[in-house]
Coordinates of C-alpha atoms in Angstrom, one line a residue:
Chain A
M1 CA -0.9 67.2 158.4
S2 CA -3.0 69.7 160.2
A3 CA -0.2 70.0 162.8
L4 CA 1.9 71.3 160.1
R5 CA -0.7 73.7 159.0
L6 CA -0.9 75.2 162.5
I7 CA 2.8 75.5 162.7
S8 CA 3.0 77.3 159.4
N9 CA 0.2 79.6 160.3
R10 CA 1.7 80.7 163.6
T11 CA 5.2 81.2 162.4
S12 CA 3.9 83.2 159.5
Q13 CA 1.8 85.4 161.8
Q14 CA 4.8 86.1 163.8
A15 CA 7.2 86.6 160.9
L16 CA 5.2 88.2 158.1
S17 CA 2.3 90.5 158.3
D18 CA 1.0 90.5 154.8
S19 CA 1.0 86.9 153.7
D20 CA -2.0 85.0 152.5
Y21 CA -2.8 82.0 154.6
T22 CA -5.7 79.8 154.5
W23 CA -6.8 76.9 156.6
D24 CA -6.1 74.8 153.6
Y25 CA -5.9 71.0 153.7
E26 CA -4.7 70.4 150.2
Y27 CA -1.5 72.2 150.0
Y28 CA 0.6 74.3 152.1
E29 CA 1.6 77.9 151.4
Y30 CA 4.5 79.1 153.1
G31 CA 4.4 82.5 151.6
P32 CA 6.9 83.6 149.0
V33 CA 9.5 80.9 148.9
S34 CA 11.9 81.6 146.2
F35 CA 13.5 78.8 144.4
E36 CA 16.0 80.7 142.5
G37 CA 19.7 80.6 143.0
L38 CA 19.8 77.3 144.7
K39 CA 23.3 76.0 144.9
A40 CA 22.5 72.4 145.6
H41 CA 19.7 70.2 144.3
K42 CA 16.4 71.2 145.8
Y43 CA 15.7 67.8 147.3
S44 CA 19.1 67.7 148.9
I45 CA 17.6 67.5 152.4
V46 CA 15.4 64.6 151.5
I47 CA 18.2 62.7 149.8
G48 CA 20.7 63.6 152.6
F49 CA 18.3 62.5 155.3
W50 CA 17.5 59.1 153.8
V51 CA 21.1 58.4 152.9
G52 CA 22.1 59.3 156.4
L53 CA 19.4 57.1 157.9
A54 CA 20.3 54.1 155.7
V55 CA 24.0 54.6 156.6
F56 CA 23.1 54.7 160.2
V57 CA 21.1 51.5 160.1
I58 CA 23.7 49.6 158.2
F59 CA 26.4 50.9 160.6
M60 CA 24.3 49.7 163.5
F61 CA 23.9 46.3 161.8
F62 CA 27.7 46.0 161.2
V63 CA 28.4 47.0 164.8
L64 CA 26.1 44.3 166.0
T65 CA 27.6 41.6 163.7
L66 CA 31.1 42.7 164.8
L67 CA 30.0 42.2 168.4
T68 CA 29.4 38.6 167.5
K69 CA 32.9 38.3 166.3
T70 CA 34.7 40.2 169.0
G71 CA 36.6 38.3 171.6
A72 CA 39.7 37.2 169.9
P73 CA 39.8 33.5 168.9
H74 CA 42.4 32.6 171.6
Q75 CA 40.2 34.1 174.2
D76 CA 37.3 32.2 172.9
N77 CA 39.2 28.9 172.9
A78 CA 40.4 29.5 176.4
E79 CA 36.9 30.1 177.6
L80 CA 35.6 27.1 175.9
S81 CA 38.3 24.8 177.0
E82 CA 37.8 26.0 180.6
K83 CA 34.2 25.2 180.4
R84 CA 34.8 21.9 178.8
F85 CA 37.2 21.1 181.6
R86 CA 34.6 21.8 184.2
M87 CA 32.0 19.8 182.4
N88 CA 34.5 17.0 181.9
S89 CA 35.1 16.9 185.6
F90 CA 31.3 16.7 186.2
V91 CA 31.0 14.1 183.6
A92 CA 33.9 12.0 184.8
D93 CA 32.3 11.5 188.1
F94 CA 29.6 9.6 186.4
G95 CA 31.8 7.8 184.0
R96 CA 30.1 9.3 181.0
P97 CA 31.9 9.4 177.7
L98 CA 33.0 12.8 176.6
E99 CA 31.3 12.8 173.2
S100 CA 28.0 13.0 174.8
E101 CA 28.7 16.7 175.5
R102 CA 28.1 17.4 171.9
I103 CA 24.8 15.6 171.9
F104 CA 23.7 17.3 175.0
S105 CA 24.6 20.8 173.8
H106 CA 22.2 20.2 170.9
Q107 CA 19.5 18.7 172.9
M108 CA 19.8 20.9 175.9
A109 CA 17.2 23.2 174.5
E110 CA 14.4 20.7 174.5
E111 CA 15.6 19.0 177.7
S112 CA 15.9 22.1 179.7
Q113 CA 12.6 23.3 178.5
S114 CA 10.8 20.1 179.5
L115 CA 12.7 20.0 182.7
F116 CA 11.7 23.5 183.6
H117 CA 8.1 22.6 182.7
F118 CA 8.3 19.6 185.0
C119 CA 9.6 21.8 187.7
I120 CA 6.9 24.4 187.2
N121 CA 4.2 21.8 187.2
E122 CA 5.6 20.3 190.3
V123 CA 5.6 23.7 192.0
D124 CA 2.1 24.4 190.9
H125 CA 1.0 21.1 192.2
M126 CA 2.8 21.6 195.4
N127 CA 1.2 24.9 196.0
K128 CA -2.3 23.9 194.8
E129 CA -2.6 27.1 192.8
K130 CA -5.0 27.3 189.9
E131 CA -3.7 25.3 186.9
S132 CA -2.6 27.1 183.9
Q133 CA -4.2 25.6 180.9
K134 CA -1.3 25.9 178.7
G135 CA 0.5 22.8 177.9
P136 CA 4.2 22.7 177.3
S137 CA 4.8 25.7 175.1
L138 CA 8.0 26.9 173.9
E139 CA 7.3 30.4 175.1
S140 CA 10.1 30.9 177.6
N141 CA 8.9 34.3 178.8
T142 CA 5.7 32.7 180.0
H143 CA 7.7 30.1 181.9
F144 CA 8.5 32.6 184.4
Q145 CA 4.9 33.5 184.7
E146 CA 3.7 30.0 185.3
V147 CA 5.5 29.8 188.6
P148 CA 3.0 30.9 191.2
K149 CA 3.5 34.3 192.6
S150 CA 4.5 34.2 196.2
S151 CA 7.1 36.0 198.2
G152 CA 9.0 32.9 199.0
M153 CA 9.1 31.8 195.4
F154 CA 12.7 32.3 194.8
E155 CA 13.7 29.8 197.5
E156 CA 11.0 27.4 196.3
D157 CA 12.5 27.7 192.9
L158 CA 15.8 26.8 194.2
R159 CA 14.5 23.9 196.0
C160 CA 12.6 22.7 193.0
L161 CA 15.5 23.1 190.8
T162 CA 18.0 21.5 193.1
K163 CA 15.6 18.6 193.4
F164 CA 15.6 18.1 189.7
N165 CA 19.3 18.2 189.5
I166 CA 19.9 20.2 186.4
P167 CA 23.5 19.4 185.5
N168 CA 22.7 15.7 185.9
F169 CA 19.8 16.0 183.5
V170 CA 22.4 16.1 180.9
N171 CA 23.3 12.6 181.7
T172 CA 19.9 11.1 181.6
E173 CA 19.8 10.9 177.8
Q174 CA 22.1 8.0 177.9
T175 CA 21.8 6.6 181.4
S176 CA 18.7 6.2 183.4
S177 CA 17.9 8.8 186.0
L178 CA 20.5 9.1 188.6
G179 CA 18.1 9.7 191.4
E180 CA 19.0 11.8 194.3
D181 CA 22.7 11.3 194.4
D182 CA 23.6 14.4 192.6
L183 CA 26.5 16.6 192.5
L184 CA 24.5 19.6 193.4
I185 CA 26.6 22.2 194.9
S186 CA 26.0 25.9 195.1
E187 CA 26.5 26.3 191.4
P188 CA 23.5 24.7 189.8
P189 CA 20.9 27.4 190.4
I190 CA 23.3 29.9 188.9
I191 CA 24.0 27.5 186.0
L192 CA 20.3 27.0 185.6
E193 CA 19.7 30.7 185.6
N194 CA 22.4 31.2 183.0
K195 CA 20.8 28.5 180.9
L196 CA 17.4 29.9 181.2
V197 CA 18.7 33.3 180.5
M198 CA 20.4 32.0 177.5
K199 CA 17.2 30.3 176.3
S200 CA 15.1 33.3 176.8
S201 CA 17.6 35.6 175.2
H202 CA 17.8 33.4 172.2
R203 CA 14.0 33.1 172.1
I204 CA 13.7 36.9 172.1
L205 CA 16.5 37.6 169.6
D206 CA 15.7 34.8 167.2
Chain B
E1 CA -10.5 80.7 148.9
N2 CA -7.3 82.6 148.7
I3 CA -4.6 81.4 146.6
S4 CA -1.2 83.0 147.0
D5 CA -0.4 85.5 144.4
F6 CA 3.0 84.6 143.3
S7 CA 3.2 82.5 140.2
V8 CA 4.0 78.9 140.6
N9 CA 7.5 78.4 139.5
I10 CA 8.3 75.3 137.5
T11 CA 11.1 74.4 139.8
D12 CA 8.8 74.6 142.8
C13 CA 8.5 71.6 145.0
T14 CA 4.9 70.6 144.7
Q15 CA 3.3 68.4 147.2
V16 CA 4.0 64.8 146.5
V17 CA 0.5 63.2 146.6
V18 CA -0.1 59.7 147.7
P19 CA -3.2 58.2 146.0
E20 CA -6.1 58.0 148.3
E21 CA -6.7 54.3 147.6
V22 CA -3.2 53.5 148.8
F23 CA -3.7 55.6 151.8
F24 CA -6.9 54.0 152.9
T25 CA -5.7 50.5 152.2
V26 CA -2.6 51.0 154.3
A27 CA -4.6 52.6 157.1
A28 CA -7.3 49.9 157.0
A29 CA -4.8 47.1 157.1
G30 CA -3.0 48.7 160.1
I31 CA -6.2 49.1 162.0
L32 CA -7.5 45.6 161.3
E33 CA -4.2 43.9 162.2
N34 CA -3.9 45.7 165.5
L35 CA -7.5 45.2 166.4
L36 CA -7.0 41.5 165.7
I37 CA -4.2 41.4 168.2
L38 CA -6.2 43.2 170.8
I39 CA -9.1 40.7 170.4
A40 CA -6.8 37.7 170.6
V41 CA -5.1 38.9 173.8
V42 CA -8.5 39.7 175.4
R43 CA -10.0 36.4 174.5
N44 CA -7.2 34.0 175.4
K45 CA -6.7 33.8 179.1
N46 CA -3.2 32.5 178.7
L47 CA -2.2 35.8 177.1
H48 CA -3.0 37.8 180.2
L49 CA 0.7 38.5 180.9
P50 CA 2.7 41.7 181.2
M51 CA 4.5 41.0 178.0
Y52 CA 1.3 40.8 176.0
F53 CA -0.1 43.8 177.7
F54 CA 2.8 45.8 176.5
I55 CA 2.3 44.5 173.0
C56 CA -1.3 45.5 173.3
S57 CA -0.3 49.0 174.3
L58 CA 1.8 49.2 171.2
A59 CA -1.1 47.9 169.1
I60 CA -3.4 50.5 170.5
S61 CA -1.0 53.3 169.7
D62 CA -0.5 52.0 166.2
M63 CA -4.2 51.9 165.8
L64 CA -4.6 55.4 167.0
G65 CA -2.0 56.6 164.4
S66 CA -3.8 54.9 161.5
L67 CA -7.1 56.0 162.8
Y68 CA -5.9 59.6 162.9
K69 CA -4.8 59.5 159.3
T70 CA -8.0 57.9 158.1
L71 CA -10.1 60.5 159.9
E72 CA -8.0 63.3 158.5
N73 CA -8.4 62.0 155.0
I74 CA -12.1 61.7 155.5
F75 CA -12.1 65.2 156.8
I76 CA -10.3 66.4 153.7
I77 CA -12.7 64.7 151.4
L78 CA -15.6 66.2 153.2
C79 CA -14.0 69.6 152.9
K80 CA -13.5 69.1 149.2
M81 CA -17.0 68.1 148.8
G82 CA -18.1 71.1 150.6
Y83 CA -19.8 69.5 153.6
L84 CA -17.5 71.2 156.0
T85 CA -16.3 74.7 156.0
R86 CA -12.6 75.3 156.4
H87 CA -12.7 78.2 158.8
G88 CA -15.2 77.2 161.3
D89 CA -14.6 76.9 165.0
F90 CA -15.8 73.4 165.1
E91 CA -13.3 72.4 162.5
K92 CA -10.5 73.9 164.4
K93 CA -11.4 72.2 167.5
L94 CA -11.8 68.9 165.7
D95 CA -8.4 69.6 164.1
D96 CA -6.9 70.2 167.5
A97 CA -8.4 67.0 168.8
M98 CA -6.9 65.0 165.9
D99 CA -3.5 66.6 166.3
S100 CA -3.4 65.5 169.9
M101 CA -4.5 62.0 168.9
F102 CA -1.6 61.8 166.5
I103 CA 0.9 63.0 169.1
L104 CA -0.6 60.6 171.6
S105 CA 0.0 57.8 169.1
L106 CA 3.6 58.8 168.6
L107 CA 4.4 59.1 172.3
G108 CA 2.4 55.9 173.0
S109 CA 4.5 54.0 170.4
I110 CA 7.8 55.2 171.9
F111 CA 6.9 54.4 175.4
S112 CA 5.4 51.0 174.5
L113 CA 8.5 50.0 172.7
L114 CA 10.5 51.2 175.8
A115 CA 8.2 49.1 178.0
I116 CA 8.6 46.0 175.8
A117 CA 12.4 46.4 175.8
A118 CA 12.5 46.9 179.6
D119 CA 10.3 43.8 180.1
R120 CA 12.5 41.7 178.0
Y121 CA 15.6 43.0 179.8
I122 CA 14.1 42.1 183.2
T123 CA 13.2 38.7 181.8
I124 CA 16.8 38.0 180.9
F125 CA 18.7 39.6 183.7
Y126 CA 16.4 38.9 186.6
A127 CA 15.1 35.7 185.3
L128 CA 14.1 33.8 188.4
R129 CA 12.7 36.9 190.1
Y130 CA 10.8 38.1 187.0
H131 CA 7.4 37.1 188.2
N132 CA 8.0 39.0 191.4
I133 CA 9.3 42.1 189.8
M134 CA 6.8 42.3 186.9
T135 CA 3.5 41.3 188.3
L136 CA 0.3 41.8 186.4
R137 CA -0.8 44.6 188.6
R138 CA 2.5 46.5 188.2
A139 CA 2.3 46.1 184.5
L140 CA -1.1 47.6 184.4
V141 CA 0.0 50.5 186.7
I142 CA 3.0 51.1 184.5
L143 CA 0.7 51.2 181.4
A144 CA -1.7 53.6 183.1
I145 CA 1.1 56.0 184.0
I146 CA 2.5 55.8 180.5
W147 CA -0.8 56.6 178.9
A148 CA -1.7 59.3 181.3
F149 CA 1.6 61.0 180.7
C150 CA 1.2 60.6 176.9
A151 CA -2.4 62.0 177.0
G152 CA -1.4 64.9 179.1
S153 CA 1.6 65.9 177.0
S154 CA -0.2 65.4 173.7
I155 CA -3.0 67.7 174.8
A156 CA -0.5 70.2 176.1
I157 CA 1.5 70.1 172.8
A158 CA -1.7 70.4 170.7
L159 CA -3.2 73.2 172.8
F160 CA -0.2 75.3 173.8
S161 CA 0.9 75.9 170.3
Y162 CA 4.1 74.9 168.7
E163 CA 6.6 77.1 170.5
A164 CA 10.2 76.1 170.4
A165 CA 9.7 75.1 174.1
T166 CA 7.4 72.2 173.1
V167 CA 9.0 71.2 169.8
I168 CA 12.5 70.8 171.1
P169 CA 11.7 68.5 174.0
F170 CA 9.5 66.5 171.7
T171 CA 12.3 66.1 169.2
I172 CA 14.9 65.3 171.8
L173 CA 12.7 62.7 173.4
F174 CA 12.6 60.7 170.2
P175 CA 16.4 60.0 169.7
L176 CA 16.9 59.7 173.5
M177 CA 14.4 56.9 173.7
M178 CA 15.8 55.2 170.7
F179 CA 19.2 55.3 172.2
F180 CA 18.0 53.9 175.5
I181 CA 16.2 51.1 173.8
L182 CA 19.2 50.4 171.7
C183 CA 21.4 50.1 174.8
L184 CA 19.0 47.7 176.5
Y185 CA 18.9 45.4 173.5
V186 CA 22.6 45.5 172.9
H187 CA 23.2 44.5 176.5
M188 CA 20.8 41.6 176.1
F189 CA 22.4 40.7 172.8
L190 CA 25.9 40.6 174.4
L191 CA 24.6 38.3 177.1
A192 CA 23.0 36.0 174.6
R193 CA 26.2 35.9 172.7
S194 CA 28.3 35.1 175.7
H195 CA 25.9 32.3 176.7
A196 CA 25.8 30.9 173.3
R197 CA 29.6 30.7 173.4
K198 CA 29.6 29.0 176.7
I199 CA 27.3 26.2 175.7
A200 CA 28.7 25.7 172.3
S201 CA 31.3 23.1 172.8
L202 CA 32.0 22.8 169.1
P203 CA 35.3 24.4 168.2
S204 CA 33.9 25.4 164.9
S205 CA 31.8 28.4 165.6
T206 CA 29.7 28.5 162.5
V207 CA 26.6 27.4 164.3
H208 CA 26.5 30.1 166.9
H209 CA 27.7 32.7 164.5
R210 CA 24.6 32.0 162.5
T211 CA 22.5 32.3 165.6
N212 CA 24.1 35.6 166.6
M213 CA 23.8 36.9 163.1
K214 CA 20.1 36.2 163.4
G215 CA 20.1 38.2 166.6
A216 CA 21.9 41.1 165.0
I217 CA 19.4 41.0 162.1
T218 CA 16.4 41.0 164.5
L219 CA 17.8 43.9 166.5
T220 CA 18.5 45.9 163.4
I221 CA 15.0 45.3 162.1
F222 CA 13.4 46.3 165.5
L223 CA 15.1 49.6 165.6
G224 CA 15.6 50.3 161.9
V225 CA 11.9 50.0 161.2
F226 CA 10.9 52.4 164.0
L227 CA 13.6 54.9 162.9
C228 CA 12.7 54.8 159.3
C229 CA 9.0 55.2 159.9
W230 CA 9.0 57.9 162.5
A231 CA 12.2 60.0 162.0
P232 CA 11.0 61.6 158.7
F233 CA 8.0 63.0 160.5
V234 CA 10.0 64.2 163.4
L235 CA 12.4 66.0 161.1
H236 CA 9.5 67.5 159.3
I237 CA 8.2 69.0 162.6
L238 CA 11.7 70.4 163.3
L239 CA 12.0 72.0 159.9
A240 CA 8.5 73.4 159.9
R241 CA 9.3 75.1 163.2
F242 CA 12.6 76.4 162.4
C243 CA 13.0 77.0 158.6
P244 CA 9.6 77.0 156.9
H245 CA 10.7 79.5 154.3
N246 CA 13.9 78.0 153.3
P247 CA 13.5 76.4 149.8
Y248 CA 15.4 73.2 150.9
C249 CA 13.2 72.8 153.9
A250 CA 10.1 73.5 151.8
C251 CA 11.1 70.7 149.4
Y252 CA 11.5 68.3 152.3
M253 CA 8.1 69.3 153.7
S254 CA 6.5 68.7 150.3
I255 CA 6.8 64.9 150.9
F256 CA 4.7 65.1 154.0
H257 CA 2.1 62.6 152.8
V258 CA 4.8 60.1 152.1
N259 CA 5.9 60.5 155.7
G260 CA 2.4 60.0 156.9
T261 CA 2.1 56.8 154.9
L262 CA 5.3 55.6 156.4
I263 CA 3.9 56.0 159.9
M264 CA 0.9 53.9 158.9
C265 CA 3.3 51.3 157.4
N266 CA 4.9 51.2 160.8
A267 CA 1.5 50.2 162.3
I268 CA 1.4 47.3 159.9
I269 CA 5.0 46.1 160.4
N270 CA 5.1 46.4 164.3
P271 CA 2.7 43.5 164.9
M272 CA 4.8 41.4 162.6
I273 CA 8.0 41.9 164.5
F274 CA 6.5 41.9 168.0
A275 CA 3.2 40.2 168.3
F276 CA 3.3 37.5 165.6
R277 CA 6.6 36.1 166.8
S278 CA 4.8 34.6 169.7
P279 CA 3.7 31.0 169.1
E280 CA 0.8 31.3 171.6
L281 CA -0.6 34.4 169.8
R282 CA -0.3 32.6 166.4
S283 CA -2.2 29.6 167.7
T284 CA -4.9 31.9 169.1
F285 CA -5.3 33.4 165.7
K286 CA -5.6 30.0 164.1
K287 CA -8.2 29.0 166.6
M288 CA -10.1 32.2 166.0
F289 CA -10.2 31.7 162.3
Y290 CA -11.0 28.0 162.4
C291 CA -13.8 28.5 164.8
S292 CA -15.3 31.2 162.7
R293 CA -15.5 28.8 159.7

């Protein structure tokens, strides 16, 4: 408000020499502003600005929703079927029925959460750091904070995660834990990172 | 007091006045809400994380904005009642100080939003190394740098007048930051979408469409609210600098109080879309309120 006042005072001093100005808080006097002969409506800037802003926001929303639908259906199916094929090959090694995929995709949220918690607690315990008092919370951002800060943490993460055998965790809902005979190859940490990333991105955006 | 000599034309754009009760209610709500967040983060040790520090920084800048408006209104009331003169030096200095507080609030808001977006970006794209990249100390250093820069530039803008050289960078900074934040969030959004697709084994995609619709709505709300609350004021500054005598511009500038109220509404809405989404923070509030009973 007073910023405006200063602006008007200075410009007027530069532009006009004989205008009346006051340090007035109630209303602004910009000198003789003639309102005659206006071609358009006097509030046209106001209306135009707000309409433009609304159009921009709606446009942004539509662009974002369009992003959800891009990727043609055939592309989508190809991607999905490829992933399913890979998962099937995983699963086939352990003789699991294929339908369990659906169940796991729904439950993966909770399971990966609790798995990650378990992993974190394990690492905490291993390093004998100070315990975080928080119980299992669903705050995925803080998951990353619970892991103790040390320079070799990344490798420890990998060890921890490989130990817990993330892809196999999928199977434990129906079978008992499979122990150490896992199919861990170089992929799991990446898969885990993707899953974690997915979790946290959903957490943030939902 | 001098009143300008020309007769008030009926078609003049008179100042749109926001009732003072509305003004003070909105300002008080904003200040209280943000203060609550600060107290909650300080009291709960589990919330001493970079993410919450950035949210606190946003809360502080919102509080400053509401505080500025409240103080200014009090100032006006005191002037009306005659306790303060309008032409004194003290009032001018006070006025300058309040101006710089307001610009500090705006810059602080923009940079806090940027920091929050960058923090979330690192969380998603550098997930396993996040705790190494964004340590607590680094977060505090980043916040110190941001606030030092904002304080310096707000004092510079308030003191060294409103030449075009200061107004233009100020008004360019605003859309630039918005665009950058939008890019960060869109990239995160795209990744979330592709991951949702990868895990959804159902051929019918209604489930993840709904999820991604929610993401689109959230993103739109984040940026739409900030734009709608701050852009009117930024346009006002531009018009005041470049066309104060144009009748169209003058009519736009007559709704200045509404713009100010919008900025205070932003202070109320921001905690809802950033802070209150965190379950930990909500549970801290519940504990605070139940303990006080």
